[in-house]
Amino acid sequence: MEISRNEERVLRHLLSTKDKGFVREQSLEIESLSDREISSAVSWLDSKGLIELQKETGSRIQLSNEGEEFLEKGLPEERLFLVLQEEGKLPVRKCMDILGPSEGKIALAQLSRFGIRPKAGEISISDPDAIKKEIGRRKKFLVSLREGEKDLPEDLVDHFRKRENVISVRAVTTRLVKISKDGEEYLSTHAEEERIDFLTPDMIVSRSWKGKRFRSYDLNTPVEKIDSASKHPMTYLIERVREIFLSMGFREMKGHYVEYSGWNMDALFIPQDHPARDMQDTFYLKSGKEVEFEHPEILEVLKKVHEKGVEEYPGWQYDWSEKRARELLLRTHTTVSTIRYLYENKEAPLALFSVEKVFRHESVDWKHLAELHQIEGAVHSKEANISTLKWLMRIFYESLGFKDIKFLPSYYPYTEPSIDVVVKINGKEVELGGSGVFRPEVTKPLGLKEPVIAWGLGLERLAMIYYNLSDIREIYNSDLDWLKNFRLIP
Ligand code: PHE
């Protein structure tokens, strides 16, 4: 066990007062230690069992505002008494004029306790000596209170307690301390030596620490719990999702926020007059000048497949515009990364995934955001088919703890068949995203030989059920209480 310099000094002091038994903590006087330092040392010594500590509850009596005022100008009964002594007799109304209505009332009430009561609207004193004596005691009491005297006459404490606002009485606990057997033992086995508790900049500059002993840290000392930094709930969820795919041997891909329409849409066989290409859904960039398409060799290929199709598939049969394919936009889905990655890495088998942000021109409400994340993935393999896709989706959601999942037939221009993934939770069905097998119009023109299954799942939707939120906006509104106390579903 280690004790600090201050604790040691307090303990040594207590050794010297050992014969007195328990002493009040307040009475400890140790050179250059403040009351606070002493009190903190006492608490630590107590937690280490080096002292014995007793608590004594008592009350602290203090003058309150009105009491201070009475001390300055005299107690109301005293002031009335002095006037009466001089005048002999006074009409009650006059008394009230002299003292003011509230203090006049107090003065009359107090004097009535001495048997002085108005007769026929007038007031006078009899036995002045007894009153004078009692008033004198009361004054002395207030003075001794101000001076912090401890031994106060009980009857006067009672008296003033019953009068409003003159004194305040608070319960206080005082600590009484005494060195314990362990404390004595500690001191007898630890010689007094100079030890450094705190290293200060001065000590570093002057090198005065050299050759001295430092107090070591006691790692078992209990400390107050504080809020430390923690990860955002979404960061936790993204990490779990990444772990699941990485552990299955998937390769993580990274894409770009800004993409060509050609990759985001045309390469995925989305026709140029498709409603999803409207300004409604997509943020296009104002570019002004024509931008170079990154893979100019596919422009011809895309034109052909959109206008005439591929093999026995007839295509969309319209005039395809290269200009539209060159337009820049904020990617509306991460499937753009998948198709680009597959084109740049054609050899199968390949399993890919990403968890990245996409942008949609969407009005924000309880279940829609304009910026959201997608859990994207694809498998390019001989083995890729609708069954492996469903199996993968089940494995993925089961790893996150969702056992009850369902598939609904759906439609995307780039997949056939297409299926939406639905999770059943507390009797509700939540749609989490789309998936399917890429159409030949997508894979063949880009030279992909094997079937490709792909999916794009909403991360925020998943977070809502994962963290039990009823409004998607709660995820990003930085509610500190939630950020500190959110619970992971095991
Ligand atoms: N890209 C689709 C979306 O954004 C999801 C999807 C991905 C569908 C891959 C089929 C295949 O909703």
PDB file of N, CA, C and O in Angstrom, residues 49-88:
ATOM      1  N   GLY A  49      -7.776   1.941   5.826  1.00  0.00           N
ATOM      2  CA  GLY A  49      -7.816   1.296   7.129  1.00  0.00           C
ATOM      3  C   GLY A  49      -6.731   1.743   8.103  1.00  0.00           C
ATOM      4  O   GLY A  49      -6.488   1.092   9.112  1.00  0.00           O
ATOM      5  N   LEU A  50      -6.097   2.890   7.802  1.00  0.00           N
ATOM      6  CA  LEU A  50      -4.994   3.319   8.668  1.00  0.00           C
ATOM      7  C   LEU A  50      -5.468   4.195   9.825  1.00  0.00           C
ATOM      8  O   LEU A  50      -4.705   4.485  10.742  1.00  0.00           O
ATOM      9  N   ILE A  51      -6.707   4.622   9.758  1.00  0.00           N
ATOM     10  CA  ILE A  51      -7.260   5.380  10.881  1.00  0.00           C
ATOM     11  C   ILE A  51      -8.628   4.807  11.235  1.00  0.00           C
ATOM     12  O   ILE A  51      -9.214   4.062  10.446  1.00  0.00           O
ATOM     13  N   GLU A  52      -9.095   5.175  12.420  1.00  0.00           N
ATOM     14  CA  GLU A  52     -10.480   4.857  12.780  1.00  0.00           C
ATOM     15  C   GLU A  52     -11.265   6.138  12.679  1.00  0.00           C
ATOM     16  O   GLU A  52     -10.759   7.207  13.021  1.00  0.00           O
ATOM     17  N   LEU A  53     -12.478   6.014  12.198  1.00  0.00           N
ATOM     18  CA  LEU A  53     -13.254   7.226  11.964  1.00  0.00           C
ATOM     19  C   LEU A  53     -14.638   7.080  12.578  1.00  0.00           C
ATOM     20  O   LEU A  53     -15.259   6.022  12.468  1.00  0.00           O
ATOM     21  N   GLN A  54     -15.053   8.116  13.272  1.00  0.00           N
ATOM     22  CA  GLN A  54     -16.413   8.105  13.826  1.00  0.00           C
ATOM     23  C   GLN A  54     -17.126   9.346  13.359  1.00  0.00           C
ATOM     24  O   GLN A  54     -16.500  10.378  13.170  1.00  0.00           O
ATOM     25  N   LYS A  55     -18.426   9.201  13.199  1.00  0.00           N
ATOM     26  CA  LYS A  55     -19.170  10.385  12.762  1.00  0.00           C
ATOM     27  C   LYS A  55     -20.073  10.842  13.891  1.00  0.00           C
ATOM     28  O   LYS A  55     -20.666  10.035  14.586  1.00  0.00           O
ATOM     29  N   GLU A  56     -20.146  12.158  14.042  1.00  0.00           N
ATOM     30  CA  GLU A  56     -20.977  12.710  15.089  1.00  0.00           C
ATOM     31  C   GLU A  56     -21.914  13.692  14.416  1.00  0.00           C
ATOM     32  O   GLU A  56     -21.462  14.559  13.673  1.00  0.00           O
ATOM     33  N   THR A  57     -23.209  13.506  14.641  1.00  0.00           N
ATOM     34  CA  THR A  57     -24.097  14.486  14.024  1.00  0.00           C
ATOM     35  C   THR A  57     -24.509  15.512  15.056  1.00  0.00           C
ATOM     36  O   THR A  57     -24.769  15.191  16.213  1.00  0.00           O
ATOM     37  N   GLY A  58     -24.512  16.729  14.628  1.00  0.00           N
ATOM     38  CA  GLY A  58     -24.898  17.815  15.513  1.00  0.00           C
ATOM     39  C   GLY A  58     -25.578  18.863  14.655  1.00  0.00           C
ATOM     40  O   GLY A  58     -25.941  18.586  13.519  1.00  0.00           O
ATOM     41  N   SER A  59     -25.768  20.042  15.212  1.00  0.00           N
ATOM     42  CA  SER A  59     -26.383  21.055  14.370  1.00  0.00           C
ATOM     43  C   SER A  59     -25.527  22.313  14.362  1.00  0.00           C
ATOM     44  O   SER A  59     -24.849  22.616  15.344  1.00  0.00           O
ATOM     45  N   ARG A  60     -25.539  22.957  13.240  1.00  0.00           N
ATOM     46  CA  ARG A  60     -24.816  24.222  13.153  1.00  0.00           C
ATOM     47  C   ARG A  60     -25.836  25.344  13.148  1.00  0.00           C
ATOM     48  O   ARG A  60     -26.773  25.350  12.351  1.00  0.00           O
ATOM     49  N   ILE A  61     -25.638  26.270  14.104  1.00  0.00           N
ATOM     50  CA  ILE A  61     -26.579  27.379  14.234  1.00  0.00           C
ATOM     51  C   ILE A  61     -25.911  28.641  13.728  1.00  0.00           C
ATOM     52  O   ILE A  61     -24.757  28.919  14.092  1.00  0.00           O
ATOM     53  N   GLN A  62     -26.612  29.349  12.866  1.00  0.00           N
ATOM     54  CA  GLN A  62     -26.033  30.588  12.333  1.00  0.00           C
ATOM     55  C   GLN A  62     -27.058  31.697  12.357  1.00  0.00           C
ATOM     56  O   GLN A  62     -28.256  31.456  12.357  1.00  0.00           O
ATOM     57  N   LEU A  63     -26.534  32.940  12.365  1.00  0.00           N
ATOM     58  CA  LEU A  63     -27.427  34.089  12.260  1.00  0.00           C
ATOM     59  C   LEU A  63     -27.939  34.141  10.842  1.00  0.00           C
ATOM     60  O   LEU A  63     -27.165  34.006   9.915  1.00  0.00           O
ATOM     61  N   SER A  64     -29.237  34.347  10.646  1.00  0.00           N
ATOM     62  CA  SER A  64     -29.674  34.558   9.276  1.00  0.00           C
ATOM     63  C   SER A  64     -29.811  36.064   9.058  1.00  0.00           C
ATOM     64  O   SER A  64     -29.519  36.858   9.950  1.00  0.00           O
ATOM     65  N   ASN A  65     -30.230  36.439   7.853  1.00  0.00           N
ATOM     66  CA  ASN A  65     -30.234  37.871   7.492  1.00  0.00           C
ATOM     67  C   ASN A  65     -30.890  38.784   8.503  1.00  0.00           C
ATOM     68  O   ASN A  65     -30.343  39.801   8.911  1.00  0.00           O
ATOM     69  N   GLU A  66     -32.087  38.370   8.919  1.00  0.00           N
ATOM     70  CA  GLU A  66     -32.814  39.215   9.849  1.00  0.00           C
ATOM     71  C   GLU A  66     -32.100  39.293  11.200  1.00  0.00           C
ATOM     72  O   GLU A  66     -32.057  40.337  11.839  1.00  0.00           O
ATOM     73  N   GLY A  67     -31.465  38.184  11.565  1.00  0.00           N
ATOM     74  CA  GLY A  67     -30.702  38.152  12.808  1.00  0.00           C
ATOM     75  C   GLY A  67     -29.574  39.171  12.772  1.00  0.00           C
ATOM     76  O   GLY A  67     -29.349  39.919  13.738  1.00  0.00           O
ATOM     77  N   GLU A  68     -28.866  39.229  11.630  1.00  0.00           N
ATOM     78  CA  GLU A  68     -27.788  40.209  11.447  1.00  0.00           C
ATOM     79  C   GLU A  68     -28.328  41.620  11.605  1.00  0.00           C
ATOM     80  O   GLU A  68     -27.730  42.480  12.254  1.00  0.00           O
ATOM     81  N   GLU A  69     -29.511  41.825  11.017  1.00  0.00           N
ATOM     82  CA  GLU A  69     -30.111  43.152  11.035  1.00  0.00           C
ATOM     83  C   GLU A  69     -30.481  43.548  12.471  1.00  0.00           C
ATOM     84  O   GLU A  69     -30.227  44.668  12.898  1.00  0.00           O
ATOM     85  N   PHE A  70     -31.059  42.595  13.208  1.00  0.00           N
ATOM     86  CA  PHE A  70     -31.439  42.860  14.599  1.00  0.00           C
ATOM     87  C   PHE A  70     -30.218  43.177  15.438  1.00  0.00           C
ATOM     88  O   PHE A  70     -30.275  43.980  16.377  1.00  0.00           O
ATOM     89  N   LEU A  71     -29.114  42.539  15.089  1.00  0.00           N
ATOM     90  CA  LEU A  71     -27.897  42.766  15.831  1.00  0.00           C
ATOM     91  C   LEU A  71     -27.409  44.192  15.612  1.00  0.00           C
ATOM     92  O   LEU A  71     -26.893  44.851  16.511  1.00  0.00           O
ATOM     93  N   GLU A  72     -27.589  44.679  14.389  1.00  0.00           N
ATOM     94  CA  GLU A  72     -27.183  46.050  14.049  1.00  0.00           C
ATOM     95  C   GLU A  72     -28.040  47.080  14.759  1.00  0.00           C
ATOM     96  O   GLU A  72     -27.552  47.946  15.487  1.00  0.00           O
ATOM     97  N   LYS A  73     -29.395  46.952  14.573  1.00  0.00           N
ATOM     98  CA  LYS A  73     -30.240  48.047  15.085  1.00  0.00           C
ATOM     99  C   LYS A  73     -30.993  47.698  16.357  1.00  0.00           C
ATOM    100  O   LYS A  73     -31.744  48.505  16.855  1.00  0.00           O
ATOM    101  N   GLY A  74     -30.753  46.522  16.886  1.00  0.00           N
ATOM    102  CA  GLY A  74     -31.430  46.122  18.114  1.00  0.00           C
ATOM    103  C   GLY A  74     -32.630  45.255  17.827  1.00  0.00           C
ATOM    104  O   GLY A  74     -33.258  45.403  16.780  1.00  0.00           O
ATOM    105  N   LEU A  75     -32.931  44.339  18.767  1.00  0.00           N
ATOM    106  CA  LEU A  75     -34.109  43.486  18.609  1.00  0.00           C
ATOM    107  C   LEU A  75     -35.358  44.356  18.704  1.00  0.00           C
ATOM    108  O   LEU A  75     -35.366  45.346  19.458  1.00  0.00           O
ATOM    109  N   PRO A  76     -36.416  44.025  17.974  1.00  0.00           N
ATOM    110  CA  PRO A  76     -37.614  44.871  18.021  1.00  0.00           C
ATOM    111  C   PRO A  76     -38.117  45.095  19.445  1.00  0.00           C
ATOM    112  O   PRO A  76     -38.460  46.217  19.823  1.00  0.00           O
ATOM    113  N   GLU A  77     -38.121  43.991  20.264  1.00  0.00           N
ATOM    114  CA  GLU A  77     -38.634  44.146  21.630  1.00  0.00           C
ATOM    115  C   GLU A  77     -37.737  45.078  22.447  1.00  0.00           C
ATOM    116  O   GLU A  77     -38.199  45.838  23.300  1.00  0.00           O
ATOM    117  N   GLU A  78     -36.456  45.058  22.127  1.00  0.00           N
ATOM    118  CA  GLU A  78     -35.518  45.910  22.842  1.00  0.00           C
ATOM    119  C   GLU A  78     -35.784  47.377  22.509  1.00  0.00           C
ATOM    120  O   GLU A  78     -35.830  48.241  23.379  1.00  0.00           O
ATOM    121  N   ARG A  79     -35.999  47.613  21.206  1.00  0.00           N
ATOM    122  CA  ARG A  79     -36.207  49.001  20.786  1.00  0.00           C
ATOM    123  C   ARG A  79     -37.488  49.571  21.379  1.00  0.00           C
ATOM    124  O   ARG A  79     -37.531  50.699  21.844  1.00  0.00           O
ATOM    125  N   LEU A  80     -38.527  48.717  21.398  1.00  0.00           N
ATOM    126  CA  LEU A  80     -39.790  49.197  21.971  1.00  0.00           C
ATOM    127  C   LEU A  80     -39.635  49.418  23.476  1.00  0.00           C
ATOM    128  O   LEU A  80     -40.125  50.407  24.034  1.00  0.00           O
ATOM    129  N   PHE A  81     -38.888  48.495  24.065  1.00  0.00           N
ATOM    130  CA  PHE A  81     -38.667  48.592  25.512  1.00  0.00           C
ATOM    131  C   PHE A  81     -37.977  49.916  25.866  1.00  0.00           C
ATOM    132  O   PHE A  81     -38.378  50.625  26.794  1.00  0.00           O
ATOM    133  N   LEU A  82     -36.950  50.285  25.063  1.00  0.00           N
ATOM    134  CA  LEU A  82     -36.218  51.524  25.339  1.00  0.00           C
ATOM    135  C   LEU A  82     -37.111  52.752  25.214  1.00  0.00           C
ATOM    136  O   LEU A  82     -37.061  53.663  26.039  1.00  0.00           O
ATOM    137  N   VAL A  83     -37.962  52.733  24.171  1.00  0.00           N
ATOM    138  CA  VAL A  83     -38.878  53.871  24.001  1.00  0.00           C
ATOM    139  C   VAL A  83     -39.830  53.963  25.193  1.00  0.00           C
ATOM    140  O   VAL A  83     -40.047  55.031  25.743  1.00  0.00           O
ATOM    141  N   LEU A  84     -40.355  52.767  25.582  1.00  0.00           N
ATOM    142  CA  LEU A  84     -41.325  52.762  26.679  1.00  0.00           C
ATOM    143  C   LEU A  84     -40.696  53.225  27.994  1.00  0.00           C
ATOM    144  O   LEU A  84     -41.313  53.915  28.793  1.00  0.00           O
ATOM    145  N   GLN A  85     -39.412  52.850  28.143  1.00  0.00           N
ATOM    146  CA  GLN A  85     -38.719  53.237  29.367  1.00  0.00           C
ATOM    147  C   GLN A  85     -38.643  54.758  29.464  1.00  0.00           C
ATOM    148  O   GLN A  85     -38.781  55.351  30.522  1.00  0.00           O
ATOM    149  N   GLU A  86     -38.434  55.351  28.314  1.00  0.00           N
ATOM    150  CA  GLU A  86     -38.303  56.800  28.278  1.00  0.00           C
ATOM    151  C   GLU A  86     -39.645  57.503  28.445  1.00  0.00           C
ATOM    152  O   GLU A  86     -39.796  58.421  29.212  1.00  0.00           O
ATOM    153  N   GLU A  87     -40.642  56.971  27.683  1.00  0.00           N
ATOM    154  CA  GLU A  87     -41.938  57.645  27.642  1.00  0.00           C
ATOM    155  C   GLU A  87     -42.875  57.209  28.762  1.00  0.00           C
ATOM    156  O   GLU A  87     -43.852  57.884  29.030  1.00  0.00           O
ATOM    157  N   GLY A  88     -42.619  56.056  29.354  1.00  0.00           N
ATOM    158  CA  GLY A  88     -43.519  55.548  30.384  1.00  0.00           C
ATOM    159  C   GLY A  88     -44.738  54.862  29.807  1.00  0.00           C
ATOM    160  O   GLY A  88     -45.040  53.741  30.134  1.00  0.00           O
TER     161      GLY A  88
END
